[in-house]
PDB file of C-alpha atoms in Angstrom:
ATOM      1  CA  MET A  19     -11.256 -29.323 -35.296  1.00  0.00           C
ATOM      2  CA  PRO A  20     -14.727 -28.935 -33.765  1.00  0.00           C
ATOM      3  CA  GLU A  21     -15.842 -25.461 -32.896  1.00  0.00           C
ATOM      4  CA  GLY A  22     -16.598 -24.398 -29.318  1.00  0.00           C
ATOM      5  CA  VAL A  23     -14.796 -23.158 -26.257  1.00  0.00           C
ATOM      6  CA  SER A  24     -12.917 -25.809 -24.283  1.00  0.00           C
ATOM      7  CA  LEU A  25     -11.509 -25.578 -20.752  1.00  0.00           C
ATOM      8  CA  GLY A  26      -8.759 -28.063 -19.957  1.00  0.00           C
ATOM      9  CA  PHE A  27      -7.045 -28.484 -16.592  1.00  0.00           C
ATOM     10  CA  ASP A  28      -4.880 -30.887 -14.641  1.00  0.00           C
ATOM     11  CA  THR A  29      -3.587 -31.213 -11.082  1.00  0.00           C
ATOM     12  CA  SER A  30      -2.175 -34.726 -11.253  1.00  0.00           C
ATOM     13  CA  ALA A  31       1.446 -33.704 -10.489  1.00  0.00           C
ATOM     14  CA  ALA A  32       3.231 -30.866  -8.710  1.00  0.00           C
ATOM     15  CA  HIS A  33       1.432 -28.260 -10.721  1.00  0.00           C
ATOM     16  CA  CYS A  34      -1.881 -26.534 -11.361  1.00  0.00           C
ATOM     17  CA  ALA A  35      -2.412 -26.253 -15.074  1.00  0.00           C
ATOM     18  CA  ALA A  36      -5.334 -24.831 -17.089  1.00  0.00           C
ATOM     19  CA  ALA A  37      -5.989 -23.627 -20.680  1.00  0.00           C
ATOM     20  CA  LEU A  38      -8.862 -22.109 -22.599  1.00  0.00           C
ATOM     21  CA  LEU A  39      -9.252 -22.894 -26.356  1.00  0.00           C
ATOM     22  CA  SER A  40     -11.685 -21.611 -28.948  1.00  0.00           C
ATOM     23  CA  GLY A  41     -11.673 -24.376 -31.492  1.00  0.00           C
ATOM     24  CA  ASP A  42      -7.943 -24.968 -32.161  1.00  0.00           C
ATOM     25  CA  ASP A  43      -6.924 -21.464 -31.054  1.00  0.00           C
ATOM     26  CA  ILE A  44      -5.290 -21.116 -27.665  1.00  0.00           C
ATOM     27  CA  LEU A  45      -6.978 -18.193 -25.885  1.00  0.00           C
ATOM     28  CA  THR A  46      -4.817 -18.403 -22.757  1.00  0.00           C
ATOM     29  CA  GLN A  47      -3.033 -20.942 -20.594  1.00  0.00           C
ATOM     30  CA  ARG A  48      -1.200 -21.225 -17.316  1.00  0.00           C
ATOM     31  CA  ILE A  49       0.992 -23.885 -15.611  1.00  0.00           C
ATOM     32  CA  GLU A  50       1.985 -23.055 -12.055  1.00  0.00           C
ATOM     33  CA  PRO A  51       4.463 -25.370 -10.267  1.00  0.00           C
ATOM     34  CA  MET A  52       3.289 -26.233  -6.790  1.00  0.00           C
ATOM     35  CA  ALA A  53       3.837 -29.149  -4.458  1.00  0.00           C
ATOM     36  CA  LYS A  54       0.549 -28.510  -2.641  1.00  0.00           C
ATOM     37  CA  GLY A  55      -2.325 -26.091  -2.693  1.00  0.00           C
ATOM     38  CA  GLN A  56      -3.884 -27.108  -6.016  1.00  0.00           C
ATOM     39  CA  ALA A  57      -7.346 -27.292  -4.436  1.00  0.00           C
ATOM     40  CA  GLU A  58      -7.110 -23.680  -3.300  1.00  0.00           C
ATOM     41  CA  ARG A  59      -5.577 -22.423  -6.550  1.00  0.00           C
ATOM     42  CA  LEU A  60      -7.453 -24.249  -9.315  1.00  0.00           C
ATOM     43  CA  PHE A  61     -10.598 -22.106  -9.465  1.00  0.00           C
ATOM     44  CA  PRO A  62      -8.790 -18.803  -9.129  1.00  0.00           C
ATOM     45  CA  ILE A  63      -6.580 -19.775 -12.074  1.00  0.00           C
ATOM     46  CA  ILE A  64      -9.559 -20.748 -14.149  1.00  0.00           C
ATOM     47  CA  GLU A  65     -11.347 -17.472 -13.322  1.00  0.00           C
ATOM     48  CA  GLU A  66      -8.158 -15.532 -14.201  1.00  0.00           C
ATOM     49  CA  LEU A  67      -8.057 -17.284 -17.583  1.00  0.00           C
ATOM     50  CA  LEU A  68     -11.729 -16.515 -18.231  1.00  0.00           C
ATOM     51  CA  VAL A  69     -11.216 -12.830 -17.458  1.00  0.00           C
ATOM     52  CA  GLU A  70      -8.034 -12.661 -19.572  1.00  0.00           C
ATOM     53  CA  SER A  71      -9.844 -14.126 -22.592  1.00  0.00           C
ATOM     54  CA  GLY A  72     -13.157 -12.331 -22.167  1.00  0.00           C
ATOM     55  CA  ILE A  73     -14.950 -15.658 -21.856  1.00  0.00           C
ATOM     56  CA  THR A  74     -17.720 -16.342 -19.293  1.00  0.00           C
ATOM     57  CA  TRP A  75     -18.588 -19.671 -17.687  1.00  0.00           C
ATOM     58  CA  SER A  76     -21.682 -19.882 -19.884  1.00  0.00           C
ATOM     59  CA  ASP A  77     -19.540 -19.669 -23.029  1.00  0.00           C
ATOM     60  CA  LEU A  78     -17.826 -23.025 -22.287  1.00  0.00           C
ATOM     61  CA  SER A  79     -18.779 -25.923 -24.522  1.00  0.00           C
ATOM     62  CA  VAL A  80     -16.785 -28.722 -22.840  1.00  0.00           C
ATOM     63  CA  ILE A  81     -14.442 -29.415 -19.964  1.00  0.00           C
ATOM     64  CA  GLY A  82     -11.383 -31.644 -20.258  1.00  0.00           C
ATOM     65  CA  VAL A  83      -9.683 -32.942 -17.164  1.00  0.00           C
ATOM     66  CA  GLY A  84      -6.487 -34.835 -16.619  1.00  0.00           C
ATOM     67  CA  THR A  85      -7.334 -38.092 -14.885  1.00  0.00           C
ATOM     68  CA  GLY A  86      -3.866 -39.336 -14.100  1.00  0.00           C
ATOM     69  CA  PRO A  87      -2.108 -41.465 -13.398  1.00  0.00           C
ATOM     70  CA  GLY A  88      -0.218 -39.329 -10.896  1.00  0.00           C
ATOM     71  CA  ASN A  89      -0.702 -37.912  -7.434  1.00  0.00           C
ATOM     72  CA  PHE A  90      -3.807 -39.329  -5.699  1.00  0.00           C
ATOM     73  CA  THR A  91      -4.991 -36.151  -4.116  1.00  0.00           C
ATOM     74  CA  GLY A  92      -4.225 -34.020  -7.190  1.00  0.00           C
ATOM     75  CA  ILE A  93      -6.204 -36.342  -9.439  1.00  0.00           C
ATOM     76  CA  ARG A  94      -9.233 -36.285  -7.087  1.00  0.00           C
ATOM     77  CA  ILE A  95      -9.160 -32.474  -6.956  1.00  0.00           C
ATOM     78  CA  ALA A  96      -9.315 -32.053 -10.715  1.00  0.00           C
ATOM     79  CA  VAL A  97     -11.878 -34.909 -11.315  1.00  0.00           C
ATOM     80  CA  ALA A  98     -14.203 -33.537  -8.605  1.00  0.00           C
ATOM     81  CA  ALA A  99     -13.903 -29.999 -10.015  1.00  0.00           C
ATOM     82  CA  ALA A 100     -14.703 -31.200 -13.521  1.00  0.00           C
ATOM     83  CA  ARG A 101     -17.688 -33.227 -12.398  1.00  0.00           C
ATOM     84  CA  GLY A 102     -19.074 -30.308 -10.394  1.00  0.00           C
ATOM     85  CA  LEU A 103     -18.608 -27.863 -13.246  1.00  0.00           C
ATOM     86  CA  SER A 104     -20.193 -30.260 -15.738  1.00  0.00           C
ATOM     87  CA  LEU A 105     -23.251 -30.626 -13.536  1.00  0.00           C
ATOM     88  CA  SER A 106     -23.632 -26.974 -12.776  1.00  0.00           C
ATOM     89  CA  LEU A 107     -22.980 -25.698 -16.305  1.00  0.00           C
ATOM     90  CA  GLY A 108     -24.812 -28.519 -18.116  1.00  0.00           C
ATOM     91  CA  ILE A 109     -21.870 -29.320 -20.388  1.00  0.00           C
ATOM     92  CA  PRO A 110     -19.819 -32.448 -20.808  1.00  0.00           C
ATOM     93  CA  ALA A 111     -16.743 -33.158 -18.766  1.00  0.00           C
ATOM     94  CA  ILE A 112     -14.341 -35.592 -20.476  1.00  0.00           C
ATOM     95  CA  GLY A 113     -11.514 -37.362 -18.709  1.00  0.00           C
ATOM     96  CA  ILE A 114      -8.184 -37.488 -20.558  1.00  0.00           C
ATOM     97  CA  SER A 115      -5.264 -39.596 -19.378  1.00  0.00           C
ATOM     98  CA  VAL A 116      -2.145 -37.600 -18.768  1.00  0.00           C
ATOM     99  CA  PRO A 117       0.086 -39.851 -20.936  1.00  0.00           C
ATOM    100  CA  GLU A 118      -2.424 -39.584 -23.803  1.00  0.00           C
ATOM    101  CA  ALA A 119      -2.427 -35.805 -23.577  1.00  0.00           C
ATOM    102  CA  MET A 120       1.363 -35.743 -23.493  1.00  0.00           C
ATOM    103  CA  ALA A 121       1.528 -37.943 -26.581  1.00  0.00           C
ATOM    104  CA  LEU A 122      -0.711 -35.591 -28.576  1.00  0.00           C
ATOM    105  CA  ASP A 123       0.878 -34.751 -32.003  1.00  0.00           C
ATOM    106  CA  LEU A 124       3.940 -36.909 -31.367  1.00  0.00           C
ATOM    107  CA  PRO A 125       5.057 -39.255 -34.152  1.00  0.00           C
ATOM    108  CA  ARG A 126       4.379 -42.940 -33.465  1.00  0.00           C
ATOM    109  CA  PRO A 127       5.784 -45.053 -31.999  1.00  0.00           C
ATOM    110  CA  CYS A 128       6.553 -43.052 -28.864  1.00  0.00           C
ATOM    111  CA  ARG A 129       6.767 -43.553 -25.121  1.00  0.00           C
ATOM    112  CA  ILE A 130       5.667 -41.078 -22.484  1.00  0.00           C
ATOM    113  CA  VAL A 131       7.510 -41.250 -19.199  1.00  0.00           C
ATOM    114  CA  ILE A 132       6.370 -39.406 -16.051  1.00  0.00           C
ATOM    115  CA  PRO A 133       8.450 -39.341 -12.839  1.00  0.00           C
ATOM    116  CA  ALA A 134       6.550 -40.707  -9.809  1.00  0.00           C
ATOM    117  CA  ARG A 135       7.143 -40.988  -6.101  1.00  0.00           C
ATOM    118  CA  ALA A 136       9.946 -43.155  -4.562  1.00  0.00           C
ATOM    119  CA  ASN A 137      11.996 -43.060  -7.840  1.00  0.00           C
ATOM    120  CA  HIS A 138       9.339 -44.928  -9.742  1.00  0.00           C
ATOM    121  CA  LEU A 139       8.378 -44.183 -13.317  1.00  0.00           C
ATOM    122  CA  ILE A 140       4.977 -44.098 -14.948  1.00  0.00           C
ATOM    123  CA  TRP A 141       5.183 -44.947 -18.595  1.00  0.00           C
ATOM    124  CA  GLN A 142       2.965 -45.703 -21.591  1.00  0.00           C
ATOM    125  CA  ASN A 143       3.761 -46.736 -25.111  1.00  0.00           C
ATOM    126  CA  PHE A 144       1.855 -45.369 -28.124  1.00  0.00           C
ATOM    127  CA  ARG A 145       2.349 -47.372 -31.275  1.00  0.00           C
ATOM    128  CA  ASP A 146      -0.379 -46.004 -33.568  1.00  0.00           C
ATOM    129  CA  ASP A 147      -3.932 -44.742 -33.187  1.00  0.00           C
ATOM    130  CA  ALA A 148      -5.331 -48.241 -32.884  1.00  0.00           C
ATOM    131  CA  GLU A 149      -2.697 -49.860 -30.662  1.00  0.00           C
ATOM    132  CA  VAL A 150      -1.957 -48.319 -27.266  1.00  0.00           C
ATOM    133  CA  THR A 151      -0.577 -50.012 -24.159  1.00  0.00           C
ATOM    134  CA  ALA A 152      -2.028 -49.278 -20.685  1.00  0.00           C
ATOM    135  CA  PRO A 153      -0.089 -46.966 -18.359  1.00  0.00           C
ATOM    136  CA  GLN A 154       2.425 -48.891 -16.200  1.00  0.00           C
ATOM    137  CA  GLN A 155       4.484 -48.089 -13.135  1.00  0.00           C
ATOM    138  CA  SER A 156       7.999 -49.575 -12.417  1.00  0.00           C
ATOM    139  CA  ASP A 157      11.462 -48.795 -11.121  1.00  0.00           C
ATOM    140  CA  THR A 158      13.026 -49.047 -14.574  1.00  0.00           C
ATOM    141  CA  LEU A 159      11.857 -48.821 -18.145  1.00  0.00           C
ATOM    142  CA  PRO A 160      11.524 -52.078 -20.123  1.00  0.00           C
ATOM    143  CA  PRO A 161      12.750 -52.179 -23.717  1.00  0.00           C
ATOM    144  CA  GLY A 162      10.705 -50.144 -26.105  1.00  0.00           C
ATOM    145  CA  PRO A 163      10.595 -46.778 -27.807  1.00  0.00           C
ATOM    146  CA  ALA A 164      12.810 -44.050 -26.438  1.00  0.00           C
ATOM    147  CA  PRO A 165      10.985 -41.549 -24.135  1.00  0.00           C
ATOM    148  CA  SER A 166       9.544 -38.594 -25.996  1.00  0.00           C
ATOM    149  CA  ASP A 167       9.053 -35.027 -24.812  1.00  0.00           C
ATOM    150  CA  PRO A 168       5.558 -33.550 -25.259  1.00  0.00           C
ATOM    151  CA  VAL A 169       5.133 -31.031 -28.033  1.00  0.00           C
ATOM    152  CA  VAL A 170       1.784 -29.612 -26.815  1.00  0.00           C
ATOM    153  CA  PRO A 171       1.433 -28.090 -23.326  1.00  0.00           C
ATOM    154  CA  LEU A 172      -0.528 -30.477 -21.080  1.00  0.00           C
ATOM    155  CA  PRO A 173      -3.606 -28.293 -20.380  1.00  0.00           C
ATOM    156  CA  VAL A 174      -3.814 -27.369 -24.078  1.00  0.00           C
ATOM    157  CA  ALA A 175      -3.640 -31.030 -25.099  1.00  0.00           C
ATOM    158  CA  ILE A 176      -6.372 -31.925 -22.613  1.00  0.00           C
ATOM    159  CA  ALA A 177      -8.638 -29.166 -23.875  1.00  0.00           C
ATOM    160  CA  ARG A 178      -8.092 -30.150 -27.526  1.00  0.00           C
ATOM    161  CA  LEU A 179      -8.788 -33.820 -26.912  1.00  0.00           C
ATOM    162  CA  ALA A 180     -11.921 -32.947 -24.917  1.00  0.00           C
ATOM    163  CA  LEU A 181     -13.277 -30.750 -27.667  1.00  0.00           C
ATOM    164  CA  ALA A 182     -12.587 -33.374 -30.304  1.00  0.00           C
ATOM    165  CA  ARG A 183     -14.542 -35.922 -28.213  1.00  0.00           C
ATOM    166  CA  ARG A 184     -17.401 -33.706 -27.019  1.00  0.00           C
ATOM    167  CA  ASP A 185     -20.021 -35.179 -29.288  1.00  0.00           C
ATOM    168  CA  ARG A 186     -19.111 -38.853 -28.575  1.00  0.00           C
ATOM    169  CA  PRO A 187     -20.616 -40.868 -25.765  1.00  0.00           C
ATOM    170  CA  HIS A 188     -18.282 -40.771 -22.777  1.00  0.00           C
ATOM    171  CA  PRO A 189     -18.367 -41.838 -19.138  1.00  0.00           C
ATOM    172  CA  ARG A 190     -17.955 -39.336 -16.307  1.00  0.00           C
ATOM    173  CA  PRO A 191     -14.296 -38.564 -15.611  1.00  0.00           C
ATOM    174  CA  ALA A 192     -12.742 -41.093 -13.288  1.00  0.00           C
ATOM    175  CA  PRO A 193      -9.242 -41.180 -11.742  1.00  0.00           C
ATOM    176  CA  ILE A 194      -6.648 -43.530 -13.139  1.00  0.00           C
ATOM    177  CA  TYR A 195      -4.716 -45.134 -10.253  1.00  0.00           C
ATOM    178  CA  LEU A 196      -1.883 -47.586 -10.831  1.00  0.00           C
ATOM    179  CA  ARG A 197      -1.535 -48.663  -7.183  1.00  0.00           C
ATOM    180  CA  PRO A 198      -3.762 -48.713  -4.088  1.00  0.00           C
ATOM    181  CA  ALA A 199      -4.037 -45.600  -1.934  1.00  0.00           C
ATOM    182  CA  ASP A 200      -1.460 -45.079   0.834  1.00  0.00           C
ATOM    183  CA  ALA A 201      -4.154 -44.320   3.316  1.00  0.00           C
ATOM    184  CA  ALA A 202      -5.568 -47.090   5.500  1.00  0.00           C
ATOM    185  CA  PRO A 203      -8.935 -47.268   7.259  1.00  0.00           C
ATOM    186  CA  ALA A 204      -8.911 -46.157  10.890  1.00  0.00           C
ATOM    187  CA  ARG A 205      -8.173 -48.955  13.429  1.00  0.00           C
ATOM    188  CA  ASP A 206     -10.481 -47.498  16.041  1.00  0.00           C
ATOM    189  CA  ARG A 207     -14.017 -48.771  16.086  1.00  0.00           C
ATOM    190  CA  GLY A 208     -16.569 -46.159  15.102  1.00  0.00           C
ATOM    191  CA  PRO A 209     -19.282 -45.053  17.499  1.00  0.00           C
ATOM    192  CA  VAL A 210     -22.126 -47.492  18.308  1.00  0.00           C
ATOM    193  CA  MET A 211     -25.328 -46.454  16.537  1.00  0.00           C
ATOM    194  CA  LEU A 212     -28.400 -46.705  18.718  1.00  0.00           C
ATOM    195  CA  PRO A 213     -31.718 -47.761  17.154  1.00  0.00           C
TER     196      PRO A 213
END
């Protein structure tokens, strides 16, 4: 495992989750269930973890962020926070899909299943390191591997994967959406702009 201090966090579901790792060692972690309020709670949780572990912002080597799929607003909160921290601290922010993080250290083949809104399921199959399906959303699961329970807590898995990928080229974290947003553009015409 590469050395360095990794911060991993996720707000893609009804939780606010964060973890700090030094190499492979878990310094501290927290997962707080919450249906809303992740935007207000994320930074206080991170600051609490930093204080608990005696780590400062400048000690961080990499940021890992859960990019979904999941709750639209929650994903945007975490991705925006990771991008801002990356820019201000001058360290990489690496997006990690939630199913990939949940599959960390599971024997292959495996299937990760995440409950979604309106009785839908988000699922992804992992066959081996080279062959992975894309995340899908449906009402029922198609034939395939039985659903597996994660063995590594989500924010810890995100932090571990980010630290392992820190030295590789990577794009900025971006949300993973499986369906279009529920919001629609306003029907009212905007104000007329005068020259």
